[in-house]
Short mmCIF file of C-alpha atoms in Angstrom, two decimals:
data_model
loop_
_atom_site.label_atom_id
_atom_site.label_comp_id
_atom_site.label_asym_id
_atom_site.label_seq_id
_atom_site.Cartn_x
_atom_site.Cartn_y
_atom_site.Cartn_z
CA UNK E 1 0.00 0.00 0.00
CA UNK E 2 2.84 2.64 0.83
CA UNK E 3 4.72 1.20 -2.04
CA UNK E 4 1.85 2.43 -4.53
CA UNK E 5 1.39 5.57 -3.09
CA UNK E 6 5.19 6.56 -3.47
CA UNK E 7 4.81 5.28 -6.86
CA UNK E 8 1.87 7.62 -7.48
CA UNK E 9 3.47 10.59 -5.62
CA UNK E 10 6.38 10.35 -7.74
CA UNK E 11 4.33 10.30 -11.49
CA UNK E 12 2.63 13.33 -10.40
CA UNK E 13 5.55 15.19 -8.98
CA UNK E 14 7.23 14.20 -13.04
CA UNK E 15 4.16 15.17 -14.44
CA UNK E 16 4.43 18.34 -12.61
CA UNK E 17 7.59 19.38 -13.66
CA UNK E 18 7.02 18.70 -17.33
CA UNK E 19 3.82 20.28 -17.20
CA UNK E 20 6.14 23.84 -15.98
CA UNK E 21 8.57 23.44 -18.98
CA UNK E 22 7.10 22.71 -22.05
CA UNK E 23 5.82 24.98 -23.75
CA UNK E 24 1.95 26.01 -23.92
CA UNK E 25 0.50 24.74 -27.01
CA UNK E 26 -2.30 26.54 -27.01
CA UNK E 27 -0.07 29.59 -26.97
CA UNK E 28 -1.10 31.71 -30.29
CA UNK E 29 1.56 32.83 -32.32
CA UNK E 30 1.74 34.52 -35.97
CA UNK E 31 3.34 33.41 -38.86
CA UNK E 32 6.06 36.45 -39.75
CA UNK E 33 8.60 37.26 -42.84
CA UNK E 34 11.66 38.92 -41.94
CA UNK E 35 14.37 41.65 -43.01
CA UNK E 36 17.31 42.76 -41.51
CA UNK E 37 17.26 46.69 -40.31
CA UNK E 38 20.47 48.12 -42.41
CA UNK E 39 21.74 52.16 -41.93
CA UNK E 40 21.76 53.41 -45.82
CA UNK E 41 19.92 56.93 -47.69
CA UNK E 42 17.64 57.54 -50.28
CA UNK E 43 17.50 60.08 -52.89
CA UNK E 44 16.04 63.30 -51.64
CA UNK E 45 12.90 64.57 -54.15
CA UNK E 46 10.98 67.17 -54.83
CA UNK E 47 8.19 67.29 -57.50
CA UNK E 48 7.29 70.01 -59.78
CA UNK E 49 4.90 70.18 -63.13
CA UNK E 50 4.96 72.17 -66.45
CA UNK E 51 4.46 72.57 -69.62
CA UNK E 52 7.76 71.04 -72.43
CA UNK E 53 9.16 74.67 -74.68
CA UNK E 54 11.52 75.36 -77.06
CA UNK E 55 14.94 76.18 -75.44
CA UNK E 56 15.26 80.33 -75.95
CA UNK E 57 18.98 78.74 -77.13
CA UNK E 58 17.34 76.78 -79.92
CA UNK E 59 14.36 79.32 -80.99
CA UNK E 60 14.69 82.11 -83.29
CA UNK E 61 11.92 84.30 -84.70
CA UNK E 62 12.25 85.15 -88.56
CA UNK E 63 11.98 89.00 -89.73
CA UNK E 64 11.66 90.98 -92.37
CA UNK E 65 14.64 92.07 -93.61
CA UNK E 66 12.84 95.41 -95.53
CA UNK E 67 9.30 96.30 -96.63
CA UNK E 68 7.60 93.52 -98.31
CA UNK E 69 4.07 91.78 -99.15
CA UNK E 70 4.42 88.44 -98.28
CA UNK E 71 3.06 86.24 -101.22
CA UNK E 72 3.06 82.78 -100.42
CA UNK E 73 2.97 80.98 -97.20
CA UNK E 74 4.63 77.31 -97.23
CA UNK E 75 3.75 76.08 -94.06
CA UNK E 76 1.53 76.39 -91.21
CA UNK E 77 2.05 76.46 -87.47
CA UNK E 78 2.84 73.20 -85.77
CA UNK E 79 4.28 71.81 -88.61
CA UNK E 80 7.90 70.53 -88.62
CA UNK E 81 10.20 71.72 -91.30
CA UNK E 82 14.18 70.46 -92.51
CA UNK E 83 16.79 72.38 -92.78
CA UNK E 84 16.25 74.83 -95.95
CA UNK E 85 12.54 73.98 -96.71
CA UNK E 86 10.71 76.95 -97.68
CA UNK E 87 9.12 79.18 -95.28
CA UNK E 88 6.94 81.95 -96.95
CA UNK E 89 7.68 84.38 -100.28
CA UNK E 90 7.85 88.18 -99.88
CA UNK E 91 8.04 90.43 -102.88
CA UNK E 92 9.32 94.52 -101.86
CA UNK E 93 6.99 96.74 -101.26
CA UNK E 94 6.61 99.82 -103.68
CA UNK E 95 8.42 101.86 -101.93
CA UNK E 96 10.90 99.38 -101.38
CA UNK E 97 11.10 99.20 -105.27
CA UNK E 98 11.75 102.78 -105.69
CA UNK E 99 14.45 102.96 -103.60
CA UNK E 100 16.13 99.73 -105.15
CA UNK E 101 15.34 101.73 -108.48
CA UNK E 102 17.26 105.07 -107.39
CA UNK E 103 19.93 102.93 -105.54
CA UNK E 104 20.61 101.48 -109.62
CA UNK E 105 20.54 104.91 -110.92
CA UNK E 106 22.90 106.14 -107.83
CA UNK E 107 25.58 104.04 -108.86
CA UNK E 108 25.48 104.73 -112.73
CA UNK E 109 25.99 108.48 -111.74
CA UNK E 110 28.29 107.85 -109.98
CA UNK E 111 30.41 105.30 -112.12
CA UNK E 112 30.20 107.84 -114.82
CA UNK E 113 31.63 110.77 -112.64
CA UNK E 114 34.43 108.40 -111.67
CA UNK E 115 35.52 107.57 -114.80
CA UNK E 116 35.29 111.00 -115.99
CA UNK E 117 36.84 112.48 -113.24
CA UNK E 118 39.82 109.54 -113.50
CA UNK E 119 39.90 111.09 -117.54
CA UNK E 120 40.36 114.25 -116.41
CA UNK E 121 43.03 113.79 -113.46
CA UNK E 122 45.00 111.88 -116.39
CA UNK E 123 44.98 115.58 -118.49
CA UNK E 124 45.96 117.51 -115.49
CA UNK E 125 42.25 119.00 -115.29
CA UNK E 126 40.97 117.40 -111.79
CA UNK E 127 42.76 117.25 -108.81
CA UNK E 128 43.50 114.28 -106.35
CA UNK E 129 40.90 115.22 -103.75
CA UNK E 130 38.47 115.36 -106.76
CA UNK E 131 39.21 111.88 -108.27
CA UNK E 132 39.54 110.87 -104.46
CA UNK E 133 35.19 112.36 -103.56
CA UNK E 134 34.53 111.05 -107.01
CA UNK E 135 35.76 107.43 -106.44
CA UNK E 136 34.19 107.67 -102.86
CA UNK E 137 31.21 108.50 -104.05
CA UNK E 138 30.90 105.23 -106.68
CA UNK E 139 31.69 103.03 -103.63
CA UNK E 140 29.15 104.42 -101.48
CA UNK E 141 26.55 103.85 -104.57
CA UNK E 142 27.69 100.26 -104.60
CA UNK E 143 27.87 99.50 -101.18
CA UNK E 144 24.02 100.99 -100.51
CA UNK E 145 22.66 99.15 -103.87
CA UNK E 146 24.19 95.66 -102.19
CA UNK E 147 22.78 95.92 -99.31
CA UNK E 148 19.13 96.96 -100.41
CA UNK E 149 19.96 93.44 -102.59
CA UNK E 150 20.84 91.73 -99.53
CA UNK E 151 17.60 92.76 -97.84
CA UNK E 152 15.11 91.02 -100.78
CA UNK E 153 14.83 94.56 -102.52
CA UNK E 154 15.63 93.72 -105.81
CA UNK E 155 12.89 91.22 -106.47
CA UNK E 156 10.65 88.60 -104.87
CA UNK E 157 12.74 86.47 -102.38
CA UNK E 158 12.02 83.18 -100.69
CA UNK E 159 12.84 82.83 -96.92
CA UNK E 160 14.41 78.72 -95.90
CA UNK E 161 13.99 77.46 -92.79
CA UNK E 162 17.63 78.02 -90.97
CA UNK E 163 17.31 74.41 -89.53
CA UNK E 164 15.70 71.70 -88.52
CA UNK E 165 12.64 73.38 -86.81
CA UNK E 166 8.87 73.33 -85.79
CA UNK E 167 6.69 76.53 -87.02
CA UNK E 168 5.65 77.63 -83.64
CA UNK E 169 3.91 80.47 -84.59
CA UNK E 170 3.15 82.82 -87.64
CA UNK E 171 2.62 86.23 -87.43
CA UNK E 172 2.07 87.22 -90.66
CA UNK E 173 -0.78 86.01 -93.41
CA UNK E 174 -0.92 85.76 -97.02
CA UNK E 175 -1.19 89.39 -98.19
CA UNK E 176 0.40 91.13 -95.34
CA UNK E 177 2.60 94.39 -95.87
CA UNK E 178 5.02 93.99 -93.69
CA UNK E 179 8.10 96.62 -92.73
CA UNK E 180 11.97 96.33 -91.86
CA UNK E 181 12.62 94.70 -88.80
CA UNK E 182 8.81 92.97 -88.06
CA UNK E 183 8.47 89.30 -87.03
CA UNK E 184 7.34 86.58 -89.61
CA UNK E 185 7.31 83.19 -87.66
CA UNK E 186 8.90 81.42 -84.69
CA UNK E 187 11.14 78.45 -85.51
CA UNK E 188 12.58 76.02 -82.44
CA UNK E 189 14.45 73.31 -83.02
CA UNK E 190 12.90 69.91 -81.59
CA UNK E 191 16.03 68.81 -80.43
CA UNK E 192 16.49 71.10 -77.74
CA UNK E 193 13.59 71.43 -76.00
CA UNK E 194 12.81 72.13 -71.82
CA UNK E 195 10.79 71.43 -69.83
CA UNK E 196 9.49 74.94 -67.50
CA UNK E 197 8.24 74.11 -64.25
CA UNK E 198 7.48 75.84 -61.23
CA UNK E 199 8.42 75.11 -57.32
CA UNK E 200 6.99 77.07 -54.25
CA UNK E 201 9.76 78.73 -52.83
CA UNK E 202 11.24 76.26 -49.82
CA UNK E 203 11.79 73.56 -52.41
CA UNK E 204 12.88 75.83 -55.23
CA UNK E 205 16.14 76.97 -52.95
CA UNK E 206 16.74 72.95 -52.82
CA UNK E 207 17.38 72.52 -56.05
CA UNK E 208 20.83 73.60 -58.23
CA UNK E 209 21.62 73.72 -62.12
CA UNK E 210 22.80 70.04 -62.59
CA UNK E 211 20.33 68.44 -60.70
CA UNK E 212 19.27 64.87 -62.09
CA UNK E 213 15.63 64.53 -63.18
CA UNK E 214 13.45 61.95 -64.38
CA UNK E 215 10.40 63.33 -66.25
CA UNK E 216 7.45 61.52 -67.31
CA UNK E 217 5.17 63.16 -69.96
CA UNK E 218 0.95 63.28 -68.39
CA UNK E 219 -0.58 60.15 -69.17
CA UNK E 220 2.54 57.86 -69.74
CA UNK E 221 4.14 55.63 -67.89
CA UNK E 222 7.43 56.06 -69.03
CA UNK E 223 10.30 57.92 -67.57
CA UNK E 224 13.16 59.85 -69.25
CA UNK E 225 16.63 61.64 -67.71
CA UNK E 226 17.12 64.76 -67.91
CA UNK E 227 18.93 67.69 -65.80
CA UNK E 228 18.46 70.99 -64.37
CA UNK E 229 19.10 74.08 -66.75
CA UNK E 230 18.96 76.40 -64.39
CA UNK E 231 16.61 77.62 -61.22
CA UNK E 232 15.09 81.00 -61.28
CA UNK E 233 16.09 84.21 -58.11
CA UNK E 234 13.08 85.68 -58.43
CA UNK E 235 9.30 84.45 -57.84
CA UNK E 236 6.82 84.47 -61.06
CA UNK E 237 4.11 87.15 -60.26
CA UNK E 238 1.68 85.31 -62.25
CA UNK E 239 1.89 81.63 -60.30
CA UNK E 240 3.38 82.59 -57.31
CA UNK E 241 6.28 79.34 -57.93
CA UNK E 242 9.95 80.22 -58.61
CA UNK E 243 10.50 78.30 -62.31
CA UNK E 244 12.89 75.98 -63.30
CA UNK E 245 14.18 74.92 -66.69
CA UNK E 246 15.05 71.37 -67.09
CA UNK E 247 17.33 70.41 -70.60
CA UNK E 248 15.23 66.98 -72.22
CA UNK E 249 16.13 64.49 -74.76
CA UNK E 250 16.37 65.18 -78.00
CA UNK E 251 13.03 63.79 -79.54
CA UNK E 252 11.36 62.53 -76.24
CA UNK E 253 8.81 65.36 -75.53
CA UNK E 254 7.17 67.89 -78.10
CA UNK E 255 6.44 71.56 -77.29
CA UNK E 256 2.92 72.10 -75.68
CA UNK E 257 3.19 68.93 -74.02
CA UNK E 258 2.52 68.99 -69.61
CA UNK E 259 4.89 66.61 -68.25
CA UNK E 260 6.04 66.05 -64.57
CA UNK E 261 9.35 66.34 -63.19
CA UNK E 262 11.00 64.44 -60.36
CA UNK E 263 13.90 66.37 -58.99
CA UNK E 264 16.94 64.75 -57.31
CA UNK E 265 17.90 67.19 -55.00
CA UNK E 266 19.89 65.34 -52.04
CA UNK E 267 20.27 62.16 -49.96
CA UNK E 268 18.10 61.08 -46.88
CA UNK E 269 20.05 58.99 -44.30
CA UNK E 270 18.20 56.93 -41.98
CA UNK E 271 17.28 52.94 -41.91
CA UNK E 272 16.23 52.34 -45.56
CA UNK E 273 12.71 49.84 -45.26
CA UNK E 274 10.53 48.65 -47.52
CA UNK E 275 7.21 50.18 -47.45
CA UNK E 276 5.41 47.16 -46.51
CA UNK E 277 7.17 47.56 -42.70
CA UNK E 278 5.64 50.08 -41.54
CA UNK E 279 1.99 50.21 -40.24
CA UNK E 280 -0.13 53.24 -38.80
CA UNK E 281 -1.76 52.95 -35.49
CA UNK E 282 -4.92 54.40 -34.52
CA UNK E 283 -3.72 57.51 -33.44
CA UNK E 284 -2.08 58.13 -36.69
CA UNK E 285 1.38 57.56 -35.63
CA UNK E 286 3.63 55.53 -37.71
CA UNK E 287 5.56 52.16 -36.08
CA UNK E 288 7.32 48.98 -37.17
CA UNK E 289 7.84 45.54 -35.70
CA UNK E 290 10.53 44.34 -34.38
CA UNK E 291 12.03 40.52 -33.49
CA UNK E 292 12.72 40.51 -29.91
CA UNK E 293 13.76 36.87 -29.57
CA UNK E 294 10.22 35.55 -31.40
CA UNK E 295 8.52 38.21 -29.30
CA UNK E 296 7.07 41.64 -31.23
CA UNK E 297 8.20 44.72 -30.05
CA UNK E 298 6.13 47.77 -31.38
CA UNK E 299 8.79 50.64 -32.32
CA UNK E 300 7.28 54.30 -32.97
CA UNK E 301 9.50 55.35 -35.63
CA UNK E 302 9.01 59.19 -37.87
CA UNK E 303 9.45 58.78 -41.80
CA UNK E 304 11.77 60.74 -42.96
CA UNK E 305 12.25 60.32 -46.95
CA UNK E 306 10.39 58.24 -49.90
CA UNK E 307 11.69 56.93 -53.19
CA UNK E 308 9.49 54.06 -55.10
CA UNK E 309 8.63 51.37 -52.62
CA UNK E 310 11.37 51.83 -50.16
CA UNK E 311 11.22 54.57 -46.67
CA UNK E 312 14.19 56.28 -44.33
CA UNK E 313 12.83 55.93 -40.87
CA UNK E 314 13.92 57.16 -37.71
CA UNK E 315 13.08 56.19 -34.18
CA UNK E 316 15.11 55.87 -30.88
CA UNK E 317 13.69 52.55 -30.14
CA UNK E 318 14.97 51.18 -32.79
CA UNK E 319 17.76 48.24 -32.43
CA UNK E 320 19.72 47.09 -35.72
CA UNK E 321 20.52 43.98 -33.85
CA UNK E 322 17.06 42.71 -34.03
CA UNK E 323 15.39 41.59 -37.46
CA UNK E 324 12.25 44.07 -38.98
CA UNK E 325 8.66 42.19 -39.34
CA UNK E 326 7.75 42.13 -42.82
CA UNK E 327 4.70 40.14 -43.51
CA UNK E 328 2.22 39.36 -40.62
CA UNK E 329 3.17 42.41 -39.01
CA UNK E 330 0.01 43.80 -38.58
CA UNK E 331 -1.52 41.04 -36.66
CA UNK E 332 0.98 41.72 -33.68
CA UNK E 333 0.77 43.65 -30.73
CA UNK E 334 3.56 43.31 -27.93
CA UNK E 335 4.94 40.31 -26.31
CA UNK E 336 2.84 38.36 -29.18
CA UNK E 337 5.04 35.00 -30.05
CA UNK E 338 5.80 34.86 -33.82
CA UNK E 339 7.08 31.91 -35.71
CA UNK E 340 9.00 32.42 -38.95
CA UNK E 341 7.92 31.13 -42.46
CA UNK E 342 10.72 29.49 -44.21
CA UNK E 343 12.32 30.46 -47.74
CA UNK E 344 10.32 28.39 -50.25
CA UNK E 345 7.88 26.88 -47.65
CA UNK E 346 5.11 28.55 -46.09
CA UNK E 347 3.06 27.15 -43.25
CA UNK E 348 -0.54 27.23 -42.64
CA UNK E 349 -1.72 29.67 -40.11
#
């Protein structure tokens, strides 16, 4: 009989003890993917949005080089042109043609009153100043007919396009009188286009001619390079944004077109996380989960930068030593158990 009961009192005292280590199965625990928390930076952005130009270094407006009609148009705005196509046909004016006509009759006066004058000085009849006025006076003669020649005065001229260009704008119709010196058309060349955007002030003092871009034109998914012209000192009165020229490809973007521009304007150092680790609470503060030995630990952590999927956070709770919750993290709370899925196997939850 006291043989038994020892027996007994032992088996529960075992049963006892194992019951205190092993673990509780009914303990809950969530299944978790991990990273490890690494120091590194992201680029630093800003954002701006505008409309692509032609560069003021690639545009130039045609003129009229004296008074003309202008005859026949060749092309119309928009349109792109090659190098020496035909732009528009201006025929002088009448008083354009009168002047042409006296310039002629200038210069046969005075040819004849040089070579009379050089007859003369041969006899001993003229003097040196007067062959010297009278040979002056033929050069002037040519020298004002050549350049009324030079200006489209002496008949109908056709103007060429410079370059390769797009018509940006015409100023002048079919019929027209036009005078010395007035605008025609506005020619850019498409390879050296811009893109003009504007940045509120705080941002605008970020960025620096040189910056790297990547622009994306509205309603495409596809990004270009490009860099940072130059960054206005003054404020536009009429948007209230300091602008920004940034140089594009050649043949990306075409003039008139709104396009968005993603400045690089620094670094942002901090622990670089994917996007995925980092959860709001219901205050609206911002945390991540951290491994303490299979047991989450809640971290509040700030955000500090963005690029694509990836954030710089900051937070003094955080410890490098201890791996960041990936997946799964938003089912924890503190002290919750987690057990870790294994690459290329998953377990059911």
């Amino acid at each position: 009989m006291n043989n038994r009961w020892i027996l007994c009192a032992v088996a529960l005292a075992a049963w006892s003890t194992y019951a205190v280590a092993a673990p509780d199965a009914g303990t809950p625990s969530v299944l978790v993917t991990q990273t490890a928390l690494r120091q590194g930076s992201l680029p630093r952005t800003i954002e701006a949005y505008g409309v692509v130009q032609a560069s003021a270094a690639a545009s130039r407006t045609v003129m009229a080089t004296t008074s003309a009609t202008v005859q026949t148009l060749y092309v119309r705005e928009g349109e792109a042109v090659g190098a020496g196509a035909p732009l528009m046909q201006l025929v002088p004016s009448p008083q354009t043609t009168a002047a042409y006509i006296q310039a002629q009759s200038a210069l046969r006066v005075a040819e004849q009153l040089s070579a009379r004058t050089t007859q003369m000085f041969a006899q001993h009849l003229a003097t040196a100043q007067q062959l010297a006025d009278a040979q002056k006076a033929e050069s002037d003669a040519q020298s004002n007919l050549a350049a009324l020649k030079a200006q489209g005065a002496g008949g109908a001229q056709v103007l060429r396009a410079p370059f390769r260009a797009i018509v940006l704008h015409l100023s002048a119709s079919q019929g027209t009188v036009v005078s010395a010196g007035s605008p025609l058309l506005d020619l850019a060349s498409p390879e050296k286009s811009i893109l003009k955007v504007g940045a509120v002030p705080a941002q605008a003092m970020l960025v620096g001619s040189g910056n790297a871009a990547r622009v994306t034109a509205v309603g495409e998914d596809q990004s270009w390079p490009a860099t940072v012209l130059q960054r206005g000192a003054m404020i536009d009165p009429a948007t209230g944004l300091v602008p920004i020229e940034i140089a594009l490809p050649p043949g990306r973007f075409l003039p008139g077109e709104a396009a968005d521009a993603t400045i690089t304007v620094g670094q942002t150092q901090g622990y670089v996380v994917p996007h995925a680790a980092i959860l709001v609470d219901d205050h609206g503060g911002t945390y991540v989960v951290q491994d303490d030995g299979l047991k989450a630990r809640k971290v509040a952590v700030s955000i500090a930068g963005s690029h694509q999927d990836q954030d710089v956070i900051r937070g003094d709770g955080l410890n490098p030593s201890q791996p960041l919750v990936l997946s799964g993290n938003y089912q924890l709370d503190d002290g919750m158990s987690m057990r870790i899925e294994q690459q290329g196997k998953k377990e059911e939850q």
